[in-house]
Coordinates of N, CA, C and O in Angstrom, one line a residue:
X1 N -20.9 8.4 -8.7 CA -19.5 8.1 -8.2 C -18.7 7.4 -9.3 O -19.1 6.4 -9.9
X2 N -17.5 8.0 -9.6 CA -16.8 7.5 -10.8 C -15.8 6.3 -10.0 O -15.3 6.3 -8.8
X3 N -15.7 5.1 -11.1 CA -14.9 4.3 -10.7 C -14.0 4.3 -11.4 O -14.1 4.6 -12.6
X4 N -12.6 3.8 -10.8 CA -11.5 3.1 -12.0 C -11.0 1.6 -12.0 O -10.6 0.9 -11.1
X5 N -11.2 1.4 -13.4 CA -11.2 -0.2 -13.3 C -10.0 -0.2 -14.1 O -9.9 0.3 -15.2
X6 N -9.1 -1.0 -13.4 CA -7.6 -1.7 -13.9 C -8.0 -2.7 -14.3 O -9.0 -3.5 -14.1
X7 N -7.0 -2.6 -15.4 CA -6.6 -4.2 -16.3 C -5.6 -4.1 -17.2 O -5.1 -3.1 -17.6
X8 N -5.0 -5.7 -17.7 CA -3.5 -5.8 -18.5 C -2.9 -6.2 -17.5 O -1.7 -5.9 -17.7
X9 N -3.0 -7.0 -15.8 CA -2.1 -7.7 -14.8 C -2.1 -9.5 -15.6 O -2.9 -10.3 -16.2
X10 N -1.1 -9.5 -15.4 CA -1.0 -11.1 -15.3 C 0.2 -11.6 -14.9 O 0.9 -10.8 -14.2
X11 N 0.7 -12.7 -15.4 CA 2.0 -13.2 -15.2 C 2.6 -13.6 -16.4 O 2.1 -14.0 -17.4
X12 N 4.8 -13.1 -15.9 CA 5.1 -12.7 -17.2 C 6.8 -13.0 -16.5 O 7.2 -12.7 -15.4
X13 N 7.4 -13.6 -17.7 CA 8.7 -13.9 -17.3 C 9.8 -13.0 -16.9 O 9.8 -11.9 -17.5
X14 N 10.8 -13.2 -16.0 CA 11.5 -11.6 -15.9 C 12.1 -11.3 -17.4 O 12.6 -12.2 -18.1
X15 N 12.0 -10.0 -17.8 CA 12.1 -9.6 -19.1 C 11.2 -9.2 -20.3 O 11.4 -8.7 -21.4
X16 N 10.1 -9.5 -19.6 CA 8.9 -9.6 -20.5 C 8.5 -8.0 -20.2 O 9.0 -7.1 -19.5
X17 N 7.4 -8.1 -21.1 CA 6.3 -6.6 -21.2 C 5.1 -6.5 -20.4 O 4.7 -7.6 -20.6
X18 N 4.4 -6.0 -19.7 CA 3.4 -6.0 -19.5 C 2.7 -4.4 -19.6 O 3.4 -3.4 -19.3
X19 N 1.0 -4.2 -20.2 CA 0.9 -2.8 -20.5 C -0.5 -2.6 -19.3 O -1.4 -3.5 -19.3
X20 N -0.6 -1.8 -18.6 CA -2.0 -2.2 -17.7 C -2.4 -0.6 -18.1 O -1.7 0.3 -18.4
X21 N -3.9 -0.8 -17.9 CA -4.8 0.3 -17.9 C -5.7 0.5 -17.3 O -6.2 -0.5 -16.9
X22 N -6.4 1.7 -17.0 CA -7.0 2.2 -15.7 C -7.8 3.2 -16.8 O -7.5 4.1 -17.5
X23 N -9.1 2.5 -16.3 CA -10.7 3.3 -17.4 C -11.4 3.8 -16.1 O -11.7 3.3 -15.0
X24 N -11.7 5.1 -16.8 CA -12.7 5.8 -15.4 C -14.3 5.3 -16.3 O -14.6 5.1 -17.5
X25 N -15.1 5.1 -15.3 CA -16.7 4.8 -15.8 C -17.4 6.4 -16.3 O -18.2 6.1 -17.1
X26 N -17.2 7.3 -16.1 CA -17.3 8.1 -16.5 C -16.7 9.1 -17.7 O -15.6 9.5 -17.8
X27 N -17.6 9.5 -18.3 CA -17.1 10.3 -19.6 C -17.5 11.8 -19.7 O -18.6 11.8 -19.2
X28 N -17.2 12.8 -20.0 CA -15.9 12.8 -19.5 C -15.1 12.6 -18.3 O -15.7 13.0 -17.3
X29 N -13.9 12.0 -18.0 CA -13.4 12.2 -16.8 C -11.6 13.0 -16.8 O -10.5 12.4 -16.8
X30 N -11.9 14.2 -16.8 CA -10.9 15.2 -16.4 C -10.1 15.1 -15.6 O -10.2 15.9 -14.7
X31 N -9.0 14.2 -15.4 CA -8.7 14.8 -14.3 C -7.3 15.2 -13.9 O -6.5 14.6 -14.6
X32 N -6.7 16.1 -12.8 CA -5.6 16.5 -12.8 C -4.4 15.7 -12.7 O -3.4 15.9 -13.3
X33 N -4.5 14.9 -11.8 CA -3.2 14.1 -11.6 C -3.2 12.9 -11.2 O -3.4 12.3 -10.2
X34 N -2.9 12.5 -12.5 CA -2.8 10.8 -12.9 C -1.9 10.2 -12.1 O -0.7 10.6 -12.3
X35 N -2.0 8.7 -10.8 CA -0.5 8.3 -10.8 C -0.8 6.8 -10.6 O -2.0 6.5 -10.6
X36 N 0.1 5.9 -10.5 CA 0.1 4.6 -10.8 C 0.8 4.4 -9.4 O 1.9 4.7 -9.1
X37 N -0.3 3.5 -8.3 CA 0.9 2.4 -7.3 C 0.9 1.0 -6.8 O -0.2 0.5 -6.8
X38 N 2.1 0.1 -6.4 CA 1.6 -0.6 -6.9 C 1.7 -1.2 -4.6 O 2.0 -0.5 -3.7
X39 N 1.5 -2.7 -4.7 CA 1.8 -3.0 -3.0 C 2.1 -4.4 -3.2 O 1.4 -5.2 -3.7
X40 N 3.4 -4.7 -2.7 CA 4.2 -5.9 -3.0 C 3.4 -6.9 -1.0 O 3.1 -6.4 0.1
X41 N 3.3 -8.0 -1.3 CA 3.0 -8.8 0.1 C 3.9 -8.1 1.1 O 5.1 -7.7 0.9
X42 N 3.2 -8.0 2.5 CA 3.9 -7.0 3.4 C 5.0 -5.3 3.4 O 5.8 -4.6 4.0
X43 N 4.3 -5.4 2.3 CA 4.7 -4.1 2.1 C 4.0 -2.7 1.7 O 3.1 -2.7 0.9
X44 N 4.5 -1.5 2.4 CA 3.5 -0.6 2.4 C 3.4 0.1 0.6 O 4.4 0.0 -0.2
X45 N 2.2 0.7 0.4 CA 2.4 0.9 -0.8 C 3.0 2.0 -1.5 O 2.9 3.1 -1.0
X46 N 3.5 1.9 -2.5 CA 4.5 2.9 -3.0 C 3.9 3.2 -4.2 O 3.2 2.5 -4.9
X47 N 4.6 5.0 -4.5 CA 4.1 5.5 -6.0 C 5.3 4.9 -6.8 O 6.4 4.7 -6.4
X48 N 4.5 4.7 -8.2 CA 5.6 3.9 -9.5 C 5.8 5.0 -10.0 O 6.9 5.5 -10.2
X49 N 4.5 5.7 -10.4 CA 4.5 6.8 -11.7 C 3.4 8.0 -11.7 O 2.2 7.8 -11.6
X50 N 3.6 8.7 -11.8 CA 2.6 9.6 -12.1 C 2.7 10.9 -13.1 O 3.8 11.4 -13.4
X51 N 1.5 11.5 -13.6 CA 1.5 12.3 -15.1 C 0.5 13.2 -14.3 O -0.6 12.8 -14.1
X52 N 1.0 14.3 -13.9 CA 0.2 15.7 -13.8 C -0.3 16.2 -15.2 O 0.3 16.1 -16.3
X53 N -1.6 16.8 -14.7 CA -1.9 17.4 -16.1 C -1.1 18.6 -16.8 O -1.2 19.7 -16.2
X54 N -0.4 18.5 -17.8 CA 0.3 19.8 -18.5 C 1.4 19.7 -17.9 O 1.8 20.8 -17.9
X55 N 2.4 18.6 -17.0 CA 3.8 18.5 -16.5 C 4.6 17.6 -17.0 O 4.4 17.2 -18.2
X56 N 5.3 17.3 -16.6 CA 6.5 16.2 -16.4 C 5.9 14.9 -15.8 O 5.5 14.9 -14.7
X57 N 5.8 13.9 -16.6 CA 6.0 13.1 -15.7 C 6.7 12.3 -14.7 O 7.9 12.6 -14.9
X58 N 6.7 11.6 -13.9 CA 7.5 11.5 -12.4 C 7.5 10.0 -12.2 O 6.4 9.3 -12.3
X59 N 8.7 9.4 -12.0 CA 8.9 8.0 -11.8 C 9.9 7.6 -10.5 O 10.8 8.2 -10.0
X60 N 9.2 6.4 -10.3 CA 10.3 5.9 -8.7 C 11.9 5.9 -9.3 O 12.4 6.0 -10.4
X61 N 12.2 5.8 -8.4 CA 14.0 5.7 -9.3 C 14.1 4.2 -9.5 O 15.1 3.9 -10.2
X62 N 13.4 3.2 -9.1 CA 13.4 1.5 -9.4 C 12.7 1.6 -10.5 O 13.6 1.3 -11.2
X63 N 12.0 1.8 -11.1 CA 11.2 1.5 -12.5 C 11.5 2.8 -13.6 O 10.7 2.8 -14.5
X64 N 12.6 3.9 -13.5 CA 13.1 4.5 -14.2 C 13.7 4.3 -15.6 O 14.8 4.0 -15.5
X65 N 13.4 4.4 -16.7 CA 14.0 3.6 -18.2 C 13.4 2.5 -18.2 O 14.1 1.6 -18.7
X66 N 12.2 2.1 -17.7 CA 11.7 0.6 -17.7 C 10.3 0.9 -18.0 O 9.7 0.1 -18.7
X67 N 9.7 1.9 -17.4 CA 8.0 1.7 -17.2 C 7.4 3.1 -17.7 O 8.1 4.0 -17.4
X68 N 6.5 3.4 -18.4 CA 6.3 4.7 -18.9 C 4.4 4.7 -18.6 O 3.5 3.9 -18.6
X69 N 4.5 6.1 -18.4 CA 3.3 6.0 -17.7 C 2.4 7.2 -18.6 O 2.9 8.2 -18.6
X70 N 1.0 7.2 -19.2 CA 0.6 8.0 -20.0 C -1.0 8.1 -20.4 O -1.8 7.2 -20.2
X71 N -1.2 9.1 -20.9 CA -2.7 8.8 -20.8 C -3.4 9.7 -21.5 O -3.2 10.8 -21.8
X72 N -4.7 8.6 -21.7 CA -5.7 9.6 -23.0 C -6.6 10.1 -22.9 O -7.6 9.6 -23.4
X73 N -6.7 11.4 -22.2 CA -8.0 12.4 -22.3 C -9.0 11.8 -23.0 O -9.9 11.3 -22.3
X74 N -8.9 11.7 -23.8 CA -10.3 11.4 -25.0 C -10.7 10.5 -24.5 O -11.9 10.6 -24.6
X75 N -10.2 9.2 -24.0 CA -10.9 8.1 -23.5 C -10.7 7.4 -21.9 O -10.8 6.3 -21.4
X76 N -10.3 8.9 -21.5 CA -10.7 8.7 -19.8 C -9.6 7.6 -19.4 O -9.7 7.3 -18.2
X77 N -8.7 7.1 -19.9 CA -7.8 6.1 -19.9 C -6.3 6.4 -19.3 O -5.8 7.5 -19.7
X78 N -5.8 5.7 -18.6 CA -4.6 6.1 -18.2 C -3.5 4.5 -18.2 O -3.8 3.5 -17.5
X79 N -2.3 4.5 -18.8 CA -1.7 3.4 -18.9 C -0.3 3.4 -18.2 O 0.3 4.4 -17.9
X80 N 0.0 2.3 -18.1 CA 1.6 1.8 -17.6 C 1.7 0.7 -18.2 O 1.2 -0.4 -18.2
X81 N 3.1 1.5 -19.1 CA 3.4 0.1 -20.2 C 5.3 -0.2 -19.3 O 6.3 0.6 -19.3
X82 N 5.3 -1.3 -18.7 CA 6.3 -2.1 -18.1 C 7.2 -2.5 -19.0 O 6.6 -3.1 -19.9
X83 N 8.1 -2.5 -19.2 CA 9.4 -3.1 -19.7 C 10.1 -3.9 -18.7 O 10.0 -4.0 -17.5
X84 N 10.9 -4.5 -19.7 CA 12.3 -5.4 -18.5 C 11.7 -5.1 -17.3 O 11.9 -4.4 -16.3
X85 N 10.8 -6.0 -17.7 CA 10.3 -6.6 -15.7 C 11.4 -7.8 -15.4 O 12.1 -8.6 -16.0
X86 N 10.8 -7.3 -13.6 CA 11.9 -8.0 -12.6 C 10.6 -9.0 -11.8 O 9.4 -9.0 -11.9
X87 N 11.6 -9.7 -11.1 CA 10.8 -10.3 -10.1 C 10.1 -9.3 -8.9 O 9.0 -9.5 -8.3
X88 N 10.8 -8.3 -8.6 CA 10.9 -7.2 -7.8 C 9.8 -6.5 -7.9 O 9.4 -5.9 -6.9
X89 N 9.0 -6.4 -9.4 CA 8.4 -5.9 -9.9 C 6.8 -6.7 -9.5 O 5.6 -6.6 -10.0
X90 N 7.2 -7.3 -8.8 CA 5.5 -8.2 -8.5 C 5.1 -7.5 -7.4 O 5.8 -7.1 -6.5
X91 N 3.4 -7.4 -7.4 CA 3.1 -6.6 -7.1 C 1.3 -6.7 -7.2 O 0.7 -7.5 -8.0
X92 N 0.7 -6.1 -6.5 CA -0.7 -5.1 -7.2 C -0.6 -3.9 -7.4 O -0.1 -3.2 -6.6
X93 N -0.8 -3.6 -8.4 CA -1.1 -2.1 -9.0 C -2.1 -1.8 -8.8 O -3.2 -2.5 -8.8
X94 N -1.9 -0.6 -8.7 CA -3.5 0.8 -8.6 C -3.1 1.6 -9.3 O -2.0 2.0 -9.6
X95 N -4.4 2.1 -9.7 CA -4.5 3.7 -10.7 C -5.2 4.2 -9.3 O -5.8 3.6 -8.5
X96 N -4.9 5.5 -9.4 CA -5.4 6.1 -9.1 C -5.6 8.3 -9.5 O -4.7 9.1 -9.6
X97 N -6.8 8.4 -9.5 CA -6.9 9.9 -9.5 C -7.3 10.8 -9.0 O -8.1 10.7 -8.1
X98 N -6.8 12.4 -9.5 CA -7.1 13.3 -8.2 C -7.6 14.4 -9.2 O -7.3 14.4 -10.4
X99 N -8.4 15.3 -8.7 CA -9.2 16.3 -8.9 C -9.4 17.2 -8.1 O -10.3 17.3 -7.2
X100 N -8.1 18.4 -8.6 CA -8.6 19.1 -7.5 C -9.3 20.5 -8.0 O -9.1 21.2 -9.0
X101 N -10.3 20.8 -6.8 CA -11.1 21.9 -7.1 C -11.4 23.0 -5.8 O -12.3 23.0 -5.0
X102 N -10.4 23.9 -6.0 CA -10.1 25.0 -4.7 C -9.3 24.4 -4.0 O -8.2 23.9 -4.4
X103 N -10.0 24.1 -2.5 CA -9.3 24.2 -1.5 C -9.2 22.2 -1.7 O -8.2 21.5 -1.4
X104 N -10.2 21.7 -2.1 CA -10.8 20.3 -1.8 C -10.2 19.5 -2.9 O -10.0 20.2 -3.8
X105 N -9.7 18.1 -3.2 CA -9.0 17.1 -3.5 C -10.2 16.0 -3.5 O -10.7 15.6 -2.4
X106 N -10.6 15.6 -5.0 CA -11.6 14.0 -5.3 C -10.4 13.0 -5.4 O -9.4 13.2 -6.0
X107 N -10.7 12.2 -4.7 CA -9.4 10.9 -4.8 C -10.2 9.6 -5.5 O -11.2 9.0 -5.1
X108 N -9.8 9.5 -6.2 CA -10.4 7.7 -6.9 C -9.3 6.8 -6.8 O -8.1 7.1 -6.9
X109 N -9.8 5.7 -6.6 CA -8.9 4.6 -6.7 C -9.4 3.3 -7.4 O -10.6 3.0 -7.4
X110 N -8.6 2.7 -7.9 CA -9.3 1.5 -8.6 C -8.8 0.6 -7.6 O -8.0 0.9 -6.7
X111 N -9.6 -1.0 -7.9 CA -9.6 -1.8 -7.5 C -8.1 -3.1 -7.2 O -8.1 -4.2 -6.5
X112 N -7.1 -2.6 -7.9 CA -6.1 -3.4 -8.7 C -5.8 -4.2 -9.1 O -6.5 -5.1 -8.8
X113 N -5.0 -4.6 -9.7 CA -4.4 -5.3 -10.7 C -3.5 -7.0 -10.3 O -2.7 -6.7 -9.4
X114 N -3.4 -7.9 -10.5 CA -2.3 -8.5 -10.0 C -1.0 -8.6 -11.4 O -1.2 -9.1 -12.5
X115 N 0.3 -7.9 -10.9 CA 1.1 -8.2 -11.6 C 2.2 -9.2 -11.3 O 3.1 -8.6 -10.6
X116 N 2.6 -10.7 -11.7 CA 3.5 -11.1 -11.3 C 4.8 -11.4 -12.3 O 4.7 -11.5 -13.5
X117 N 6.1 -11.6 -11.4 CA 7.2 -11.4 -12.7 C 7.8 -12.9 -12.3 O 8.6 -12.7 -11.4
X118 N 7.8 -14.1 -12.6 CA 8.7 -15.0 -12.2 C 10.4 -15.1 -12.7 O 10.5 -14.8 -13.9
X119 N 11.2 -15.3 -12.2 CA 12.3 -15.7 -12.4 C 12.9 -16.5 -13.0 O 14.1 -16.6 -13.0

């Protein structure tokens, strides 16, 4: 069973950078559609970012010109490097990935992240 383990959360002033990354335990790990979400206290969770294999990548329209989302085959790695963070921007993040094969869909998820932005 492949895991994904997040890291790169902490706390960070509004303005600041933060870069997080999501390692699959397994090598190789192929997989088709990379996306990033994150879940703010009482709220349900939402996609930030995501990178199909061989597409466009795809962003919320709140983290648009701010957050870039990308990732390295070769080392099973997938990143979200944050810009001009907000307070708004606090949150847990997840990686998570998909693999699909025919009809059937592998879902991984990692554990997450805590990202906080103070004001």
């Amino acid at each position: 069973q492949v895991q994904l383990v997040e890291s790169g959360g902490g706390l960070v002033q509004a303005g600041g950078s933060l870069r997080l990354s999501c390692a699959a335990s397994r090598s190789p790990f192929r997989f088709d559609y990379g996306s990033w979400y994150r879940q703010a206290p009482g709220k349900e969770r939402e996609l930030v970012a995501s990178i199909p294999n061989g597409q466009a990548t795809n962003y919320a329209d709140s983290v648009k010109g701010r957050f870039t989302i990308s990732r390295d085959a070769t080392a099973n790695t997938m990143f979200l490097q944050m810009n001009s963070l907000k307070p708004e921007d606090t949150a847990v993040y997840y990686c998570n990935a998909k693999i699909y094969q025919g009809r059937t869909v592998e879902e991984y998820w990692g554990q997450g992240t805590q990202v906080t932005v103070s004001s």
